[in-house]
Amino acid sequence: MSHPSSRTPAALERPLQIGVVGAGRVGAVLAAALRSAGHDIVAVAGESDASRGRIEALLPGVDVDKPSAVARACDLLLLTVPDDMLGNVVSVLADSGALREGQVVVHTSGRHGLAVLAPAIARGARAIALHPAMTFTGTAVDLDRLSGCVFGLTAEDAERELAGRLVDDLGGRAMWVAESRRALYHAGLAHGANHLVTLVTEAMEMLAAAGADDPAATLRPLLTAALDNALEHGDAALTGPIVRGDVNTVRAHLDSIGAEAPTTMPTYLALARATLSRAVTDGRITALRALAINGALDRAAASRPAQTTP
């Protein structure tokens, strides 16, 4: 494998010589997109069978090597490893001398900002946090989804132009996130996307228990409309028995869930309380009806069997 010169790449030089450590669902897709934009993917590190499969499918012909060799071979190092591994990976690469002055080191963690790249910065590297606000399959399907995708960026002033260029080349839109707000930014995405999956899955379980042959098809038009309305109107899009103050309907829900789908009860109770609180704040339900609904929720919670720790 050839090694690049030690020169510092100009901020808008094309193509960038890019190395990727972590050929997971995100890394392989972003690397393929950057390659399509004209950049040179010089090497990638990926050990699992799944990673090797993604490399073959999305990055054919790219050298596969160990992380330190990948880091030494590139001008821009893209780190797409899990959040909890990121700090250790950066430290190991820095301590091994694989990182150098002027090199650009980019990670794709939502939670982390620049602090996790401190060992690289201490070596003189230029640091960028670049997180795609998107869920990935790790296949070519994801490439079209990058168009218009928001990327949460954190960078010092000197790196902002390069960070913006990377997002442009990925077909995305930049959202600048302060270092101190990275965890909150990521929590908002996880709460909306990850917890949505849990919510929808539980709703399908309830409908299946009620006799629906195709719960997904039953929910799809309703959920599509609800999501569009929520994104457009926020709390004003709330409908249903809680905001109408239909206490008896809520009680019927709780009785049926307790009898037919008890594993979904904790989620229903938590989201019903959150919905009730927002409806009260908006003045869409009277205090008396809110008190009655809250009492029904309390009784349902108290009647649940005690959870034991295995």
Short mmCIF file of C-alpha atoms in Angstrom, two decimals:
data_model
loop_
_atom_site.label_atom_id
_atom_site.label_comp_id
_atom_site.label_asym_id
_atom_site.label_seq_id
_atom_site.Cartn_x
_atom_site.Cartn_y
_atom_site.Cartn_z
CA MET A 1 0.00 0.00 0.00
CA SER A 2 1.40 3.39 -0.94
CA HIS A 3 1.54 6.17 1.63
CA PRO A 4 0.67 9.80 0.95
CA SER A 5 3.07 12.65 1.42
CA SER A 6 3.06 14.46 4.75
CA ARG A 7 1.71 17.69 3.28
CA THR A 8 -1.43 19.25 4.70
CA PRO A 9 -4.35 19.00 2.24
CA ALA A 10 -5.82 22.28 1.15
CA ALA A 11 -9.32 22.82 2.51
CA LEU A 12 -10.99 22.40 -0.89
CA GLU A 13 -8.50 20.17 -2.67
CA ARG A 14 -10.04 17.39 -4.77
CA PRO A 15 -9.91 14.49 -4.56
CA LEU A 16 -9.33 13.74 -0.88
CA GLN A 17 -7.40 10.61 -0.01
CA ILE A 18 -9.79 8.96 2.47
CA GLY A 19 -9.30 6.00 4.79
CA VAL A 20 -12.15 4.39 6.70
CA VAL A 21 -11.92 2.60 10.04
CA GLY A 22 -15.13 0.70 10.64
CA ALA A 23 -16.99 -0.77 7.68
CA GLY A 24 -20.31 -0.92 9.47
CA ARG A 25 -23.61 0.17 8.00
CA VAL A 26 -22.69 3.85 8.20
CA GLY A 27 -19.03 3.71 7.24
CA ALA A 28 -19.39 1.64 4.09
CA VAL A 29 -22.27 3.77 2.80
CA LEU A 30 -20.61 7.14 3.49
CA ALA A 31 -17.39 5.91 1.93
CA ALA A 32 -19.26 4.77 -1.18
CA ALA A 33 -21.00 8.14 -1.42
CA LEU A 34 -17.72 10.05 -1.07
CA ARG A 35 -16.16 7.78 -3.69
CA SER A 36 -19.03 8.60 -6.06
CA ALA A 37 -18.39 12.29 -5.40
CA GLY A 38 -14.86 11.89 -6.76
CA HIS A 39 -12.82 11.20 -3.65
CA ASP A 40 -10.32 8.36 -3.44
CA ILE A 41 -11.03 5.69 -0.80
CA VAL A 42 -7.49 4.42 -0.32
CA ALA A 43 -8.10 1.79 2.36
CA VAL A 44 -10.70 0.49 4.80
CA ALA A 45 -10.57 -1.51 8.01
CA GLY A 46 -13.28 -4.07 8.72
CA GLU A 47 -12.92 -7.47 10.36
CA SER A 48 -16.33 -9.11 10.59
CA ASP A 49 -17.90 -11.14 7.80
CA ALA A 50 -20.67 -8.53 7.55
CA SER A 51 -18.12 -5.74 7.19
CA ARG A 52 -16.19 -7.65 4.52
CA GLY A 53 -19.45 -8.22 2.65
CA ARG A 54 -20.28 -4.50 2.73
CA ILE A 55 -16.78 -3.64 1.49
CA GLU A 56 -17.13 -6.05 -1.44
CA ALA A 57 -20.59 -4.75 -2.31
CA LEU A 58 -20.10 -1.01 -1.84
CA LEU A 59 -16.34 -0.48 -2.11
CA PRO A 60 -15.07 -3.00 -4.65
CA GLY A 61 -11.34 -2.87 -5.24
CA VAL A 62 -10.52 -0.90 -2.07
CA ASP A 63 -7.63 -2.24 0.03
CA VAL A 64 -8.59 -3.82 3.35
CA ASP A 65 -6.02 -3.37 6.10
CA LYS A 66 -5.62 -2.95 9.85
CA PRO A 67 -6.68 0.41 11.35
CA SER A 68 -3.17 1.79 11.89
CA ALA A 69 -2.22 1.09 8.26
CA VAL A 70 -5.45 2.71 7.05
CA ALA A 71 -4.73 5.80 9.15
CA ARG A 72 -1.20 6.11 7.78
CA ALA A 73 -2.40 5.79 4.18
CA CYS A 74 -4.84 8.70 4.09
CA ASP A 75 -5.17 12.47 4.34
CA LEU A 76 -8.69 12.23 5.77
CA LEU A 77 -9.48 9.46 8.24
CA LEU A 78 -13.17 8.59 8.66
CA LEU A 79 -13.88 6.83 11.96
CA THR A 80 -17.25 5.05 11.88
CA VAL A 81 -16.95 2.81 14.93
CA PRO A 82 -19.53 2.49 17.75
CA ASP A 83 -19.73 5.41 20.18
CA ASP A 84 -18.32 3.50 23.15
CA MET A 85 -15.31 2.32 21.12
CA LEU A 86 -14.46 5.67 19.56
CA GLY A 87 -12.31 7.11 22.34
CA ASN A 88 -10.20 3.97 22.60
CA VAL A 89 -9.72 3.74 18.82
CA VAL A 90 -8.54 7.36 18.65
CA SER A 91 -6.15 6.87 21.57
CA VAL A 92 -4.65 3.69 20.12
CA LEU A 93 -4.11 5.27 16.71
CA ALA A 94 -2.57 8.39 18.24
CA ASP A 95 -0.30 6.44 20.59
CA SER A 96 0.88 4.21 17.74
CA GLY A 97 1.97 7.22 15.69
CA ALA A 98 -0.56 6.49 12.96
CA LEU A 99 -1.97 10.03 13.11
CA ARG A 100 -0.01 13.07 12.03
CA GLU A 101 -0.04 16.84 11.90
CA GLY A 102 -2.41 18.30 9.32
CA GLN A 103 -4.34 15.08 8.83
CA VAL A 104 -8.12 15.41 8.98
CA VAL A 105 -9.84 13.06 11.43
CA VAL A 106 -13.62 12.81 11.13
CA HIS A 107 -15.97 10.73 13.27
CA THR A 108 -19.65 9.99 12.71
CA SER A 109 -20.84 9.65 16.30
CA GLY A 110 -23.97 11.58 17.20
CA ARG A 111 -23.20 11.82 20.91
CA HIS A 112 -19.58 12.87 20.68
CA GLY A 113 -18.17 16.18 19.55
CA LEU A 114 -14.52 17.15 19.33
CA ALA A 115 -13.42 16.22 22.86
CA VAL A 116 -13.27 12.52 22.00
CA LEU A 117 -10.73 13.39 19.29
CA ALA A 118 -8.38 15.10 21.78
CA PRO A 119 -5.55 12.55 21.27
CA ALA A 120 -5.67 13.20 17.52
CA ILE A 121 -5.78 16.97 18.04
CA ALA A 122 -2.75 16.69 20.32
CA ARG A 123 -0.92 15.14 17.35
CA GLY A 124 -1.80 18.16 15.24
CA ALA A 125 -4.73 16.60 13.42
CA ARG A 126 -7.73 18.62 12.26
CA ALA A 127 -10.93 17.36 13.91
CA ILE A 128 -14.51 17.20 12.64
CA ALA A 129 -17.63 15.56 14.10
CA LEU A 130 -20.02 14.65 11.28
CA HIS A 131 -23.15 12.68 12.16
CA PRO A 132 -25.81 11.72 9.61
CA ALA A 133 -29.34 12.02 11.02
CA MET A 134 -30.42 8.89 9.21
CA THR A 135 -30.95 5.18 9.84
CA PHE A 136 -28.86 2.85 7.68
CA THR A 137 -29.22 -0.63 6.23
CA GLY A 138 -25.61 -0.81 5.06
CA THR A 139 -26.66 -1.40 1.45
CA ALA A 140 -26.84 0.62 -1.75
CA VAL A 141 -30.43 1.53 -0.81
CA ASP A 142 -28.98 4.06 1.65
CA LEU A 143 -27.14 6.05 -0.99
CA ASP A 144 -30.27 7.75 -2.31
CA ARG A 145 -31.44 8.42 1.24
CA LEU A 146 -28.43 10.66 1.85
CA SER A 147 -29.91 13.27 -0.48
CA GLY A 148 -31.20 16.03 1.79
CA CYS A 149 -30.11 14.18 4.95
CA VAL A 150 -29.13 16.50 7.80
CA PHE A 151 -25.61 16.06 9.17
CA GLY A 152 -24.89 17.26 12.70
CA LEU A 153 -21.53 19.06 12.45
CA THR A 154 -19.14 20.24 15.12
CA ALA A 155 -15.81 21.77 14.10
CA GLU A 156 -13.50 24.65 14.88
CA ASP A 157 -13.70 27.68 12.60
CA ALA A 158 -10.70 26.57 10.55
CA GLU A 159 -12.39 23.28 9.63
CA ARG A 160 -15.93 24.51 8.97
CA GLU A 161 -15.41 25.01 5.24
CA LEU A 162 -14.06 21.48 4.79
CA ALA A 163 -16.83 20.02 6.96
CA GLY A 164 -19.43 21.80 4.87
CA ARG A 165 -17.83 20.54 1.69
CA LEU A 166 -17.98 16.94 2.90
CA VAL A 167 -21.69 17.32 3.62
CA ASP A 168 -22.24 18.88 0.19
CA ASP A 169 -20.43 15.96 -1.45
CA LEU A 170 -22.63 13.54 0.49
CA GLY A 171 -25.72 15.35 -0.80
CA GLY A 172 -26.75 16.43 2.67
CA ARG A 173 -27.56 19.57 4.65
CA ALA A 174 -25.41 20.90 7.48
CA MET A 175 -26.70 21.52 11.00
CA TRP A 176 -24.08 23.06 13.26
CA VAL A 177 -24.19 21.68 16.80
CA ALA A 178 -22.29 23.18 19.73
CA GLU A 179 -19.90 20.84 21.51
CA SER A 180 -21.94 21.10 24.72
CA ARG A 181 -25.19 20.18 22.92
CA ARG A 182 -24.05 17.03 21.09
CA ALA A 183 -25.65 14.60 23.57
CA LEU A 184 -28.94 16.54 23.53
CA TYR A 185 -28.92 16.61 19.72
CA HIS A 186 -28.37 12.86 19.60
CA ALA A 187 -30.99 12.20 22.29
CA GLY A 188 -33.57 14.06 20.21
CA LEU A 189 -32.85 11.87 17.21
CA ALA A 190 -32.84 8.65 19.21
CA HIS A 191 -36.04 9.56 21.05
CA GLY A 192 -37.80 10.30 17.77
CA ALA A 193 -36.48 7.45 15.63
CA ASN A 194 -35.49 4.58 17.92
CA HIS A 195 -38.44 4.95 20.27
CA LEU A 196 -40.76 5.32 17.30
CA VAL A 197 -39.78 1.80 16.24
CA THR A 198 -40.63 0.49 19.70
CA LEU A 199 -43.94 2.35 19.71
CA VAL A 200 -44.98 1.14 16.26
CA THR A 201 -43.94 -2.44 16.99
CA GLU A 202 -46.02 -2.47 20.17
CA ALA A 203 -48.99 -0.96 18.35
CA MET A 204 -48.75 -3.78 15.78
CA GLU A 205 -48.68 -6.32 18.61
CA MET A 206 -51.90 -4.86 20.00
CA LEU A 207 -53.61 -4.94 16.62
CA ALA A 208 -52.46 -8.51 16.01
CA ALA A 209 -53.95 -9.49 19.37
CA ALA A 210 -57.17 -7.74 18.30
CA GLY A 211 -57.31 -9.89 15.17
CA ALA A 212 -55.68 -7.78 12.47
CA ASP A 213 -54.34 -9.95 9.65
CA ASP A 214 -51.91 -7.24 8.52
CA PRO A 215 -51.20 -4.82 11.40
CA ALA A 216 -48.65 -2.87 9.36
CA ALA A 217 -51.11 -2.17 6.56
CA THR A 218 -53.73 -1.18 9.13
CA LEU A 219 -51.40 1.35 10.74
CA ARG A 220 -49.56 2.74 7.72
CA PRO A 221 -52.10 5.36 6.51
CA LEU A 222 -52.84 6.50 10.05
CA LEU A 223 -49.20 6.73 11.12
CA THR A 224 -48.15 8.45 7.91
CA ALA A 225 -50.80 11.13 8.44
CA ALA A 226 -49.99 11.45 12.14
CA LEU A 227 -46.26 11.84 11.50
CA ASP A 228 -46.79 14.44 8.78
CA ASN A 229 -49.19 16.38 11.01
CA ALA A 230 -46.86 16.22 14.01
CA LEU A 231 -43.88 17.46 11.99
CA GLU A 232 -45.99 20.27 10.56
CA HIS A 233 -48.06 21.32 13.56
CA GLY A 234 -46.44 19.92 16.73
CA ASP A 235 -48.78 19.52 19.70
CA ALA A 236 -51.68 20.92 17.71
CA ALA A 237 -51.70 17.61 15.81
CA LEU A 238 -52.64 15.64 18.94
CA THR A 239 -55.94 13.78 18.64
CA GLY A 240 -57.52 10.88 20.46
CA PRO A 241 -59.23 10.09 23.76
CA ILE A 242 -56.74 11.79 26.07
CA VAL A 243 -56.92 15.24 24.48
CA ARG A 244 -60.69 14.83 24.20
CA GLY A 245 -60.90 13.94 27.86
CA ASP A 246 -62.60 10.58 27.16
CA VAL A 247 -61.91 8.99 30.54
CA ASN A 248 -63.97 5.86 29.93
CA THR A 249 -62.22 5.17 26.64
CA VAL A 250 -58.84 5.40 28.35
CA ARG A 251 -60.08 3.02 31.06
CA ALA A 252 -61.23 0.58 28.40
CA HIS A 253 -57.81 0.77 26.73
CA LEU A 254 -56.10 0.01 30.02
CA ASP A 255 -58.38 -2.94 30.79
CA SER A 256 -57.88 -4.47 27.34
CA ILE A 257 -54.13 -3.92 27.30
CA GLY A 258 -53.80 -5.45 30.76
CA ALA A 259 -55.71 -8.53 29.67
CA GLU A 260 -54.52 -8.99 26.08
CA ALA A 261 -51.17 -7.21 25.63
CA PRO A 262 -49.67 -6.61 29.09
CA THR A 263 -46.09 -6.23 27.87
CA THR A 264 -47.08 -3.00 26.12
CA MET A 265 -48.60 -1.45 29.24
CA PRO A 266 -45.48 0.41 30.48
CA THR A 267 -45.08 2.21 27.17
CA TYR A 268 -48.79 3.07 26.97
CA LEU A 269 -48.76 4.47 30.51
CA ALA A 270 -45.60 6.54 29.97
CA LEU A 271 -46.79 8.03 26.68
CA ALA A 272 -50.33 8.57 27.97
CA ARG A 273 -48.92 10.59 30.89
CA ALA A 274 -46.70 12.61 28.55
CA THR A 275 -49.63 13.26 26.20
CA LEU A 276 -51.86 14.26 29.12
CA SER A 277 -49.25 16.69 30.40
CA ARG A 278 -48.91 18.38 27.01
CA ALA A 279 -52.69 18.57 26.59
CA VAL A 280 -53.05 20.21 30.01
CA THR A 281 -50.29 22.70 29.24
CA ASP A 282 -52.02 23.63 25.97
CA GLY A 283 -55.36 24.06 27.76
CA ARG A 284 -57.02 21.42 25.56
CA ILE A 285 -58.39 19.43 28.50
CA THR A 286 -59.98 20.58 31.75
CA ALA A 287 -58.19 20.01 35.04
CA LEU A 288 -61.04 17.81 36.28
CA ARG A 289 -60.89 15.44 33.32
CA ALA A 290 -57.10 15.40 33.45
CA LEU A 291 -57.29 14.38 37.11
CA ALA A 292 -59.70 11.55 36.27
CA ILE A 293 -57.48 10.25 33.47
CA ASN A 294 -54.40 10.46 35.67
CA GLY A 295 -56.22 8.48 38.32
CA ALA A 296 -57.04 5.77 35.80
CA LEU A 297 -53.39 5.60 34.78
CA ASP A 298 -52.32 5.39 38.41
CA ARG A 299 -54.71 2.52 39.10
CA ALA A 300 -53.50 0.61 36.05
CA ALA A 301 -49.89 1.08 37.09
CA ALA A 302 -50.62 -0.05 40.65
CA SER A 303 -52.41 -3.20 39.44
CA ARG A 304 -49.46 -4.41 37.36
CA PRO A 305 -47.56 -7.39 38.79
CA ALA A 306 -44.35 -6.44 40.56
CA GLN A 307 -41.31 -6.79 38.35
CA THR A 308 -38.63 -9.09 39.72
CA THR A 309 -34.96 -8.89 38.85
CA PRO A 310 -33.69 -12.16 37.35
#
